[in-house]
mmCIF file of C-alpha atoms and ligand atoms in Angstrom:
data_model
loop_
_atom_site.group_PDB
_atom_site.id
_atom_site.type_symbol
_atom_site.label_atom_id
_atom_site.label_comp_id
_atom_site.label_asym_id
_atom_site.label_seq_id
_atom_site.Cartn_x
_atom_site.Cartn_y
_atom_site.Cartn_z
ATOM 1 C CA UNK A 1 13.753 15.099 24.379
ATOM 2 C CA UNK A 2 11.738 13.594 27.451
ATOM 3 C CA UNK A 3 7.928 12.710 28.050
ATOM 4 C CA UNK A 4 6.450 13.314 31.284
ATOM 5 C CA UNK A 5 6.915 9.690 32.187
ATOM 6 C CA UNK A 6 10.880 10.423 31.783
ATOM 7 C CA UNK A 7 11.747 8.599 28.962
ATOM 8 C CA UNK A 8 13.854 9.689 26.308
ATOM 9 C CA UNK A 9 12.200 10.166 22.711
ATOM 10 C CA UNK A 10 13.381 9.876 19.513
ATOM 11 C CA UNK A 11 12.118 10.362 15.799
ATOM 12 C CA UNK A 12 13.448 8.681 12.717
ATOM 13 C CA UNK A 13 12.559 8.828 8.872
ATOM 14 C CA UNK A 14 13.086 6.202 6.260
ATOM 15 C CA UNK A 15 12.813 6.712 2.769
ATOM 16 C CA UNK A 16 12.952 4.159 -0.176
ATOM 17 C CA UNK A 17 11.781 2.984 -3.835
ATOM 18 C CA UNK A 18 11.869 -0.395 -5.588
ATOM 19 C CA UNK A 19 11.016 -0.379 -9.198
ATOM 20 C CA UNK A 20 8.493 -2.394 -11.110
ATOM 21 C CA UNK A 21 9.367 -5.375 -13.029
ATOM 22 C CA UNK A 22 7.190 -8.902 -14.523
ATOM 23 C CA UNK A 23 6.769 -11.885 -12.966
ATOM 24 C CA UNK A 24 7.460 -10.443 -9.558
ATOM 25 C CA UNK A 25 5.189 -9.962 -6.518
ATOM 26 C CA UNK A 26 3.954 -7.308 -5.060
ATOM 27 C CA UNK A 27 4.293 -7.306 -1.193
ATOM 28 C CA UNK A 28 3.484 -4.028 0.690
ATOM 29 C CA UNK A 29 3.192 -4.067 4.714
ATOM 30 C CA UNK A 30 3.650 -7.995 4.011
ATOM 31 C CA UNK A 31 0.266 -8.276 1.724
ATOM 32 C CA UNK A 32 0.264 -9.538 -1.051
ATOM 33 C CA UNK A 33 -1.284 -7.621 -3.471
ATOM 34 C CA UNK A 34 -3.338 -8.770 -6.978
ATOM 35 C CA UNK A 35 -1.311 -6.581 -9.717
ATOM 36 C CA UNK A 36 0.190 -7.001 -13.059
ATOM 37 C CA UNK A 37 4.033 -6.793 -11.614
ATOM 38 C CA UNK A 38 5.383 -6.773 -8.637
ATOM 39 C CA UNK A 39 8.266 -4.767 -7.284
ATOM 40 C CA UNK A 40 12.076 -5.745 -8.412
ATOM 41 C CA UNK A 41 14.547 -5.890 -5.240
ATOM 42 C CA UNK A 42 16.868 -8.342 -3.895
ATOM 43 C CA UNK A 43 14.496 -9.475 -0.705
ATOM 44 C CA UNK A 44 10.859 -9.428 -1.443
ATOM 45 C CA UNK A 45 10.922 -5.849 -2.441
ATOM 46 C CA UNK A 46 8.563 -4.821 0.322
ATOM 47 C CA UNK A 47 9.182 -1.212 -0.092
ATOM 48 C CA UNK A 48 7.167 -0.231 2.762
ATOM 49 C CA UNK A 49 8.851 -2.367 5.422
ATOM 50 C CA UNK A 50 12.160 -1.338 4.218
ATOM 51 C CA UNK A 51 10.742 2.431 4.987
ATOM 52 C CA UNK A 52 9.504 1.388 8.008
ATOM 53 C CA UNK A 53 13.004 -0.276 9.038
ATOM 54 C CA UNK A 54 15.041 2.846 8.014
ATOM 55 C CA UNK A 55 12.797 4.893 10.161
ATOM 56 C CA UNK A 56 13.481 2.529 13.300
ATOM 57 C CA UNK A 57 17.279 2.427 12.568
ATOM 58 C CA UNK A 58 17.631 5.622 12.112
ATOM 59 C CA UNK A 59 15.615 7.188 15.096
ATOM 60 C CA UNK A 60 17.866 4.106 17.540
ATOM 61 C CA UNK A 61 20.895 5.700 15.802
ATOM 62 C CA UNK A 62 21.798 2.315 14.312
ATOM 63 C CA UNK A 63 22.655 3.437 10.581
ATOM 64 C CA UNK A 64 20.100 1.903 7.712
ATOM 65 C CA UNK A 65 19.134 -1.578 6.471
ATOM 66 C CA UNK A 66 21.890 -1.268 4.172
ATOM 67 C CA UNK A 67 24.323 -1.728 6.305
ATOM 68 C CA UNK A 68 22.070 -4.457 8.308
ATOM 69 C CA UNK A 69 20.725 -6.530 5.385
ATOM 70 C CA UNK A 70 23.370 -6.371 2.362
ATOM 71 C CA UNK A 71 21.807 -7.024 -0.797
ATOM 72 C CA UNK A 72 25.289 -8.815 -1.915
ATOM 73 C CA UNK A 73 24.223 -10.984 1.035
ATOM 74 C CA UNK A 74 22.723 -14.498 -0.304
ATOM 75 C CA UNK A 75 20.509 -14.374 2.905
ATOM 76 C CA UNK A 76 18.494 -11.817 2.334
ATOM 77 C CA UNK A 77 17.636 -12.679 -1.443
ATOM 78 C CA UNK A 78 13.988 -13.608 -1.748
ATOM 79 C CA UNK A 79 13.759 -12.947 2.412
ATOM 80 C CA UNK A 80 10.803 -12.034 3.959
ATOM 81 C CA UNK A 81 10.982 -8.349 5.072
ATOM 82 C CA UNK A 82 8.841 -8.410 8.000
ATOM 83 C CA UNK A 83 11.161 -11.213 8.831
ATOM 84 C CA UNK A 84 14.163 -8.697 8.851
ATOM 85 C CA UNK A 85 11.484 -6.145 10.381
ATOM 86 C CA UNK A 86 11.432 -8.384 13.155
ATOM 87 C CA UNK A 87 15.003 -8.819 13.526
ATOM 88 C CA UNK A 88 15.323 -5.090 13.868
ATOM 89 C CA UNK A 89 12.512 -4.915 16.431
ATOM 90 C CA UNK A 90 14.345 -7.547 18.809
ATOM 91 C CA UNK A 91 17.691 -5.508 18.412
ATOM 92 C CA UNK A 92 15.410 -2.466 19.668
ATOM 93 C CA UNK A 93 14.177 -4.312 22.351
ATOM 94 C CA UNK A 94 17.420 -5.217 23.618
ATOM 95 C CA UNK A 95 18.568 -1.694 23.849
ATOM 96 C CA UNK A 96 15.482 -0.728 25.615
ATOM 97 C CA UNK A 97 13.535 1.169 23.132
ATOM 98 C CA UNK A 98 9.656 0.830 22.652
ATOM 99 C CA UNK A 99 7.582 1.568 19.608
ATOM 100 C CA UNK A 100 5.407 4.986 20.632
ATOM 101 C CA UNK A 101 4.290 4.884 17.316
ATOM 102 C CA UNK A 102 4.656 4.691 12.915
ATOM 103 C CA UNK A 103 3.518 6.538 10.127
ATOM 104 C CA UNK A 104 3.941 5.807 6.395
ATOM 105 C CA UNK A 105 2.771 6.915 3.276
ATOM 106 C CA UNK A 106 3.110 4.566 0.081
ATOM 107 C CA UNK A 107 2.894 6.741 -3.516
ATOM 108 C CA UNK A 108 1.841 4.710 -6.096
ATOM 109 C CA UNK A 109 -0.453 5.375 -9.080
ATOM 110 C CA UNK A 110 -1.492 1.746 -9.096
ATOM 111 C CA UNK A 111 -2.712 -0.685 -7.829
ATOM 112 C CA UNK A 112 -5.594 1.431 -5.297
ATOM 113 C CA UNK A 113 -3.779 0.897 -1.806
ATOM 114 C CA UNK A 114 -5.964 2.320 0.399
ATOM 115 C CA UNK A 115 -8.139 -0.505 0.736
ATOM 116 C CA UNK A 116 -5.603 -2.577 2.117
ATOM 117 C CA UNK A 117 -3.963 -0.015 4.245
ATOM 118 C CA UNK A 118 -5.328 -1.363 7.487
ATOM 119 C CA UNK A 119 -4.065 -5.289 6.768
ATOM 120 C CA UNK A 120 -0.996 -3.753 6.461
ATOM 121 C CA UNK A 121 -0.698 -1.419 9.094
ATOM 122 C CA UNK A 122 -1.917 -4.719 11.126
ATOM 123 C CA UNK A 123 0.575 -6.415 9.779
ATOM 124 C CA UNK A 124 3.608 -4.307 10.635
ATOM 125 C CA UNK A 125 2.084 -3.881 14.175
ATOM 126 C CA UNK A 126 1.972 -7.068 15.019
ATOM 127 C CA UNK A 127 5.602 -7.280 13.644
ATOM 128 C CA UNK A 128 6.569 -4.334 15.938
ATOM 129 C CA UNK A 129 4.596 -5.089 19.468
ATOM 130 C CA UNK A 130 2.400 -2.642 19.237
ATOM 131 C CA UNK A 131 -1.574 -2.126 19.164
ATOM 132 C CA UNK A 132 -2.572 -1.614 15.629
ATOM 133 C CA UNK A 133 -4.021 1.937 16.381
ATOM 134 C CA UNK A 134 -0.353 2.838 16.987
ATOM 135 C CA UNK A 135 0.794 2.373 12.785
ATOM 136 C CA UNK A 136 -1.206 4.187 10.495
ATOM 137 C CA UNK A 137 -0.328 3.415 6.808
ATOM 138 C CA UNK A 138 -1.609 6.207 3.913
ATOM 139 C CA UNK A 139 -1.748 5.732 0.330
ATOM 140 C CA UNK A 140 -1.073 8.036 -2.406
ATOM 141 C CA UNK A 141 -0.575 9.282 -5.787
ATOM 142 C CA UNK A 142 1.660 11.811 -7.822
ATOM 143 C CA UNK A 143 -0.913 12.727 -9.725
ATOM 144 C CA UNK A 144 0.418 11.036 -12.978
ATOM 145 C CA UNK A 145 3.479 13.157 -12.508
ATOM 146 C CA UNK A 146 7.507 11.724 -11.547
ATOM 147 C CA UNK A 147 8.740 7.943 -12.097
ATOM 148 C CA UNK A 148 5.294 6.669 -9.668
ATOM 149 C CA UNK A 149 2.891 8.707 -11.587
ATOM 150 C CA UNK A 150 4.809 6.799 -15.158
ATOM 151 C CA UNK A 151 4.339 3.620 -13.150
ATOM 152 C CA UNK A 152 7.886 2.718 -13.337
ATOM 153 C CA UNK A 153 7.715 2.030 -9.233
ATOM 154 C CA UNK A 154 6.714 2.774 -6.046
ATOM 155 C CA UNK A 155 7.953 5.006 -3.020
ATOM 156 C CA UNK A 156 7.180 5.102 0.489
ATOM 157 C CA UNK A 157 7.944 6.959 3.472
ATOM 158 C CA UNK A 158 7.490 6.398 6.870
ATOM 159 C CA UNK A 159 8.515 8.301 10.770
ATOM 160 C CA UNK A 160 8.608 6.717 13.915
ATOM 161 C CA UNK A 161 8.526 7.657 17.590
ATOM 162 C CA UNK A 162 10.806 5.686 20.028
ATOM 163 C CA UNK A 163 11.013 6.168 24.002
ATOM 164 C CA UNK A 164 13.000 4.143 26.011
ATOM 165 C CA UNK A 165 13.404 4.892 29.773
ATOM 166 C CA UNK A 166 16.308 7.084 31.187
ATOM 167 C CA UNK A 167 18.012 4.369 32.673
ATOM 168 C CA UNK A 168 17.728 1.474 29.674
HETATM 169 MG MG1 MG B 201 14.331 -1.469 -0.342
#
């Protein structure tokens, strides 16, 4: 597909989950968050960025952050995800593609999100170039039903638009 100003667009969708666990904190859209537990995962658990990251990989065509950041990897335990956010940005960059714009939606039945939706969406645009009015970051609930309604974890989802110029 191409805008008027001839660049090529394309969408992508990431989708992922980290469970709860103690003594663990909770990072979403790289704030940290006052809860009980915090999310279990091999990196920081930053369930959001790693949506956010599958979304960008997937709409370059570059596979998923599997593949990218191995969680058999010793590197990427405890790492910083909007560190690894970053390193997919640059890779983006190099192939010519721009950020048009993200959207997310975190499901969780606690903690309340929403009022920290806007740090994080200002978080992950700094991270990705872009004016903050270009990520918008939603939170939900499943209405006590499913594995985030029985607080066992939390999901998020997130599309992105890329355009890149004809000749990049
Ligand atoms: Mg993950």
């Amino acid at each position: 597909m191409v805008n008027g100003l001839g660049e090529t667009l394309r969408v992508g969708f990431g989708f992922d989950v980290h469970r709860f666990a103690a003594g663990r904190p909770l990072i979403l859209g790289g704030v940290r968050l006052e809860h009980d537990q915090g999310l279990d995962g091999h990196s920081d658990a930053d369930v959001l960025a790693h949506a956010v990251i599958d979304a960008l990989l997937g709409a370059a065509g570059l596979g998923d952050i599997g593949r990218w950041f191995p969680d058999t990897d010793p590197r990427y335990r405890g790492a910083d995800s909007l560190g690894l956010l970053a390193q997919v940005v640059e890779r983006l960059h190099a192939e010519g593609w721009r950020v048009v714009n993200v959207d997310a939606t975190v499901v969780a039945e606690a903690p309340r999100l929403a009022p920290h939706a806007g740090a994080m969406a200002a978080n992950l645009a700094r991270i990705l170039e872009v004016e903050a009015g270009r990520v918008n970051i939603k939170a939900a609930t499943s209405e006590g039903m499913g594995f985030t309604g029985r607080r066992e974890g939390i999901a998020a989802f997130a599309v992105c638009l890329l355009a890149r110029s004809q000749g990049a």
